Amino acid sequence: MSRSISQSKPNTNSANFRVENPFHWTLYRYLGAHPGEHEGKSGVHFAVWAPNASEVSVLSDRNGWQVSKHLLHPSDRGVWAGFLPDYKSGETYKIRHSDRLGANS
C-alpha cells in the first residue's frame, strides 16, 4: 500500500470550513481538486468529504489507474485530502472510495 501523497490538508479549523453544513457556500474553496504548491513543488491538492469511507484514492493515467496507489489521508471531520506533485489542471482523474463494509465507488 502506497502513501505517496503528501499530507497537505485543507485548514479544517478555519471559521469558513463548515463540513457540518454541506450547503455552506465556501466549501468549493476546500473540496475538489485545486492546483497549488506544497513544500516548493507544483501539483494539485485533492480533498473530498467521505465520512463513511475506509479508504479514498486518486486514480489517473499517472498511476496506471491503480487502486490504492495514491491514497488520500483522513481527517476527524470526514474529509480525505492530499497533494499530488507534478499534476496539472486538465488532467483526467477519478476519486475512488471504499466504505467500511467493503463497497467501492
JSON list of C-alpha atoms in Angstrom, two decimals:
[
{"chain": "A", "resi": 1, "resn": "MET", "atom": "CA", "xyz": [0.00, 0.00, 0.00]},
{"chain": "A", "resi": 2, "resn": "SER", "atom": "CA", "xyz": [1.49, 3.30, -1.10]},
{"chain": "A", "resi": 3, "resn": "ARG", "atom": "CA", "xyz": [1.19, 6.55, 0.85]},
{"chain": "A", "resi": 4, "resn": "SER", "atom": "CA", "xyz": [2.96, 8.70, -1.75]},
{"chain": "A", "resi": 5, "resn": "ILE", "atom": "CA", "xyz": [0.56, 11.63, -1.49]},
{"chain": "A", "resi": 6, "resn": "SER", "atom": "CA", "xyz": [1.78, 14.41, 0.79]},
{"chain": "A", "resi": 7, "resn": "GLN", "atom": "CA", "xyz": [-0.37, 15.05, 3.81]},
{"chain": "A", "resi": 8, "resn": "SER", "atom": "CA", "xyz": [-1.28, 18.55, 2.70]},
{"chain": "A", "resi": 9, "resn": "LYS", "atom": "CA", "xyz": [-4.72, 19.15, 4.16]},
{"chain": "A", "resi": 10, "resn": "PRO", "atom": "CA", "xyz": [-7.24, 21.95, 3.94]},
{"chain": "A", "resi": 11, "resn": "ASN", "atom": "CA", "xyz": [-7.43, 24.13, 7.03]},
{"chain": "A", "resi": 12, "resn": "THR", "atom": "CA", "xyz": [-10.37, 22.44, 8.74]},
{"chain": "A", "resi": 13, "resn": "ASN", "atom": "CA", "xyz": [-10.01, 24.74, 11.76]},
{"chain": "A", "resi": 14, "resn": "SER", "atom": "CA", "xyz": [-10.86, 27.77, 9.67]},
{"chain": "A", "resi": 15, "resn": "ALA", "atom": "CA", "xyz": [-14.11, 29.52, 10.53]},
{"chain": "A", "resi": 16, "resn": "ASN", "atom": "CA", "xyz": [-15.05, 29.22, 6.84]},
{"chain": "A", "resi": 17, "resn": "PHE", "atom": "CA", "xyz": [-14.70, 25.44, 6.70]},
{"chain": "A", "resi": 18, "resn": "ARG", "atom": "CA", "xyz": [-18.10, 24.02, 7.54]},
{"chain": "A", "resi": 19, "resn": "VAL", "atom": "CA", "xyz": [-18.40, 20.38, 6.52]},
{"chain": "A", "resi": 20, "resn": "GLU", "atom": "CA", "xyz": [-21.16, 20.01, 9.11]},
{"chain": "A", "resi": 21, "resn": "ASN", "atom": "CA", "xyz": [-23.31, 22.09, 6.78]},
{"chain": "A", "resi": 22, "resn": "PRO", "atom": "CA", "xyz": [-22.94, 20.56, 3.29]},
{"chain": "A", "resi": 23, "resn": "PHE", "atom": "CA", "xyz": [-24.65, 23.61, 1.77]},
{"chain": "A", "resi": 24, "resn": "HIS", "atom": "CA", "xyz": [-22.12, 26.10, 3.07]},
{"chain": "A", "resi": 25, "resn": "TRP", "atom": "CA", "xyz": [-21.16, 28.46, 0.24]},
{"chain": "A", "resi": 26, "resn": "THR", "atom": "CA", "xyz": [-17.35, 28.29, 0.77]},
{"chain": "A", "resi": 27, "resn": "LEU", "atom": "CA", "xyz": [-16.87, 24.50, 0.50]},
{"chain": "A", "resi": 28, "resn": "TYR", "atom": "CA", "xyz": [-15.73, 24.88, -3.10]},
{"chain": "A", "resi": 29, "resn": "ARG", "atom": "CA", "xyz": [-12.56, 26.55, -1.78]},
{"chain": "A", "resi": 30, "resn": "TYR", "atom": "CA", "xyz": [-11.53, 23.40, 0.08]},
{"chain": "A", "resi": 31, "resn": "LEU", "atom": "CA", "xyz": [-13.11, 20.36, -1.57]},
{"chain": "A", "resi": 32, "resn": "GLY", "atom": "CA", "xyz": [-12.30, 19.07, -5.03]},
{"chain": "A", "resi": 33, "resn": "ALA", "atom": "CA", "xyz": [-9.06, 19.42, -7.00]},
{"chain": "A", "resi": 34, "resn": "HIS", "atom": "CA", "xyz": [-7.12, 22.68, -6.75]},
{"chain": "A", "resi": 35, "resn": "PRO", "atom": "CA", "xyz": [-3.77, 23.46, -8.42]},
{"chain": "A", "resi": 36, "resn": "GLY", "atom": "CA", "xyz": [-1.21, 24.79, -5.97]},
{"chain": "A", "resi": 37, "resn": "GLU", "atom": "CA", "xyz": [2.14, 24.27, -4.29]},
{"chain": "A", "resi": 38, "resn": "HIS", "atom": "CA", "xyz": [3.28, 22.20, -1.33]},
{"chain": "A", "resi": 39, "resn": "GLU", "atom": "CA", "xyz": [6.83, 22.15, 0.03]},
{"chain": "A", "resi": 40, "resn": "GLY", "atom": "CA", "xyz": [8.05, 24.02, -3.06]},
{"chain": "A", "resi": 41, "resn": "LYS", "atom": "CA", "xyz": [6.51, 21.63, -5.62]},
{"chain": "A", "resi": 42, "resn": "SER", "atom": "CA", "xyz": [3.68, 22.41, -8.02]},
{"chain": "A", "resi": 43, "resn": "GLY", "atom": "CA", "xyz": [0.79, 19.98, -8.20]},
{"chain": "A", "resi": 44, "resn": "VAL", "atom": "CA", "xyz": [-2.83, 19.51, -7.21]},
{"chain": "A", "resi": 45, "resn": "HIS", "atom": "CA", "xyz": [-4.46, 19.47, -3.77]},
{"chain": "A", "resi": 46, "resn": "PHE", "atom": "CA", "xyz": [-7.30, 16.94, -3.58]},
{"chain": "A", "resi": 47, "resn": "ALA", "atom": "CA", "xyz": [-9.98, 16.92, -0.88]},
{"chain": "A", "resi": 48, "resn": "VAL", "atom": "CA", "xyz": [-13.30, 15.07, -0.69]},
{"chain": "A", "resi": 49, "resn": "TRP", "atom": "CA", "xyz": [-15.88, 14.67, 2.04]},
{"chain": "A", "resi": 50, "resn": "ALA", "atom": "CA", "xyz": [-16.44, 10.94, 2.57]},
{"chain": "A", "resi": 51, "resn": "PRO", "atom": "CA", "xyz": [-17.25, 10.44, 6.27]},
{"chain": "A", "resi": 52, "resn": "ASN", "atom": "CA", "xyz": [-18.09, 6.74, 5.92]},
{"chain": "A", "resi": 53, "resn": "ALA", "atom": "CA", "xyz": [-15.09, 5.80, 3.79]},
{"chain": "A", "resi": 54, "resn": "SER", "atom": "CA", "xyz": [-12.38, 3.46, 4.96]},
{"chain": "A", "resi": 55, "resn": "GLU", "atom": "CA", "xyz": [-10.07, 4.36, 2.05]},
{"chain": "A", "resi": 56, "resn": "VAL", "atom": "CA", "xyz": [-10.05, 7.11, -0.60]},
{"chain": "A", "resi": 57, "resn": "SER", "atom": "CA", "xyz": [-7.62, 7.22, -3.51]},
{"chain": "A", "resi": 58, "resn": "VAL", "atom": "CA", "xyz": [-6.94, 9.17, -6.70]},
{"chain": "A", "resi": 59, "resn": "LEU", "atom": "CA", "xyz": [-6.75, 7.11, -9.89]},
{"chain": "A", "resi": 60, "resn": "SER", "atom": "CA", "xyz": [-5.27, 8.55, -13.09]},
{"chain": "A", "resi": 61, "resn": "ASP", "atom": "CA", "xyz": [-3.05, 7.92, -16.10]},
{"chain": "A", "resi": 62, "resn": "ARG", "atom": "CA", "xyz": [-0.09, 8.88, -13.91]},
{"chain": "A", "resi": 63, "resn": "ASN", "atom": "CA", "xyz": [-0.57, 5.85, -11.67]},
{"chain": "A", "resi": 64, "resn": "GLY", "atom": "CA", "xyz": [-1.95, 3.46, -14.30]},
{"chain": "A", "resi": 65, "resn": "TRP", "atom": "CA", "xyz": [-5.45, 3.76, -12.78]},
{"chain": "A", "resi": 66, "resn": "GLN", "atom": "CA", "xyz": [-4.26, 1.56, -9.93]},
{"chain": "A", "resi": 67, "resn": "VAL", "atom": "CA", "xyz": [-6.37, 1.42, -6.79]},
{"chain": "A", "resi": 68, "resn": "SER", "atom": "CA", "xyz": [-4.58, 2.38, -3.56]},
{"chain": "A", "resi": 69, "resn": "LYS", "atom": "CA", "xyz": [-1.56, 3.79, -5.40]},
{"chain": "A", "resi": 70, "resn": "HIS", "atom": "CA", "xyz": [-2.29, 7.41, -4.37]},
{"chain": "A", "resi": 71, "resn": "LEU", "atom": "CA", "xyz": [-4.22, 7.30, -1.11]},
{"chain": "A", "resi": 72, "resn": "LEU", "atom": "CA", "xyz": [-5.69, 10.41, 0.48]},
{"chain": "A", "resi": 73, "resn": "HIS", "atom": "CA", "xyz": [-5.39, 10.98, 4.22]},
{"chain": "A", "resi": 74, "resn": "PRO", "atom": "CA", "xyz": [-8.43, 11.16, 6.54]},
{"chain": "A", "resi": 75, "resn": "SER", "atom": "CA", "xyz": [-9.30, 13.93, 8.96]},
{"chain": "A", "resi": 76, "resn": "ASP", "atom": "CA", "xyz": [-11.51, 13.74, 12.03]},
{"chain": "A", "resi": 77, "resn": "ARG", "atom": "CA", "xyz": [-14.28, 15.58, 10.13]},
{"chain": "A", "resi": 78, "resn": "GLY", "atom": "CA", "xyz": [-14.68, 13.07, 7.30]},
{"chain": "A", "resi": 79, "resn": "VAL", "atom": "CA", "xyz": [-12.52, 14.97, 4.82]},
{"chain": "A", "resi": 80, "resn": "TRP", "atom": "CA", "xyz": [-9.89, 12.97, 2.94]},
{"chain": "A", "resi": 81, "resn": "ALA", "atom": "CA", "xyz": [-7.12, 15.09, 1.44]},
{"chain": "A", "resi": 82, "resn": "GLY", "atom": "CA", "xyz": [-3.65, 15.06, -0.08]},
{"chain": "A", "resi": 83, "resn": "PHE", "atom": "CA", "xyz": [-1.32, 16.69, -2.57]},
{"chain": "A", "resi": 84, "resn": "LEU", "atom": "CA", "xyz": [-0.09, 15.11, -5.79]},
{"chain": "A", "resi": 85, "resn": "PRO", "atom": "CA", "xyz": [3.08, 16.78, -7.07]},
{"chain": "A", "resi": 86, "resn": "ASP", "atom": "CA", "xyz": [3.51, 17.37, -10.81]},
{"chain": "A", "resi": 87, "resn": "TYR", "atom": "CA", "xyz": [-0.22, 17.02, -11.58]},
{"chain": "A", "resi": 88, "resn": "LYS", "atom": "CA", "xyz": [-1.62, 19.84, -13.71]},
{"chain": "A", "resi": 89, "resn": "SER", "atom": "CA", "xyz": [-5.00, 21.39, -14.41]},
{"chain": "A", "resi": 90, "resn": "GLY", "atom": "CA", "xyz": [-6.96, 19.46, -17.00]},
{"chain": "A", "resi": 91, "resn": "GLU", "atom": "CA", "xyz": [-5.54, 16.02, -16.26]},
{"chain": "A", "resi": 92, "resn": "THR", "atom": "CA", "xyz": [-8.07, 13.21, -16.09]},
{"chain": "A", "resi": 93, "resn": "TYR", "atom": "CA", "xyz": [-8.53, 11.60, -12.70]},
{"chain": "A", "resi": 94, "resn": "LYS", "atom": "CA", "xyz": [-11.10, 9.68, -10.71]},
{"chain": "A", "resi": 95, "resn": "ILE", "atom": "CA", "xyz": [-11.71, 9.55, -6.97]},
{"chain": "A", "resi": 96, "resn": "ARG", "atom": "CA", "xyz": [-12.38, 6.05, -5.63]},
{"chain": "A", "resi": 97, "resn": "HIS", "atom": "CA", "xyz": [-13.53, 5.29, -2.13]},
{"chain": "A", "resi": 98, "resn": "SER", "atom": "CA", "xyz": [-14.28, 2.14, -0.18]},
{"chain": "A", "resi": 99, "resn": "ASP", "atom": "CA", "xyz": [-16.71, 2.16, 2.69]},
{"chain": "A", "resi": 100, "resn": "ARG", "atom": "CA", "xyz": [-16.36, 0.28, 5.94]},
{"chain": "A", "resi": 101, "resn": "LEU", "atom": "CA", "xyz": [-18.47, -2.59, 4.56]},
{"chain": "A", "resi": 102, "resn": "GLY", "atom": "CA", "xyz": [-16.14, -3.08, 1.59]},
{"chain": "A", "resi": 103, "resn": "ALA", "atom": "CA", "xyz": [-18.32, -1.50, -1.10]},
{"chain": "A", "resi": 104, "resn": "ASN", "atom": "CA", "xyz": [-16.42, 0.57, -3.71]},
{"chain": "A", "resi": 105, "resn": "SER", "atom": "CA", "xyz": [-17.47, 3.54, -5.77]}
]
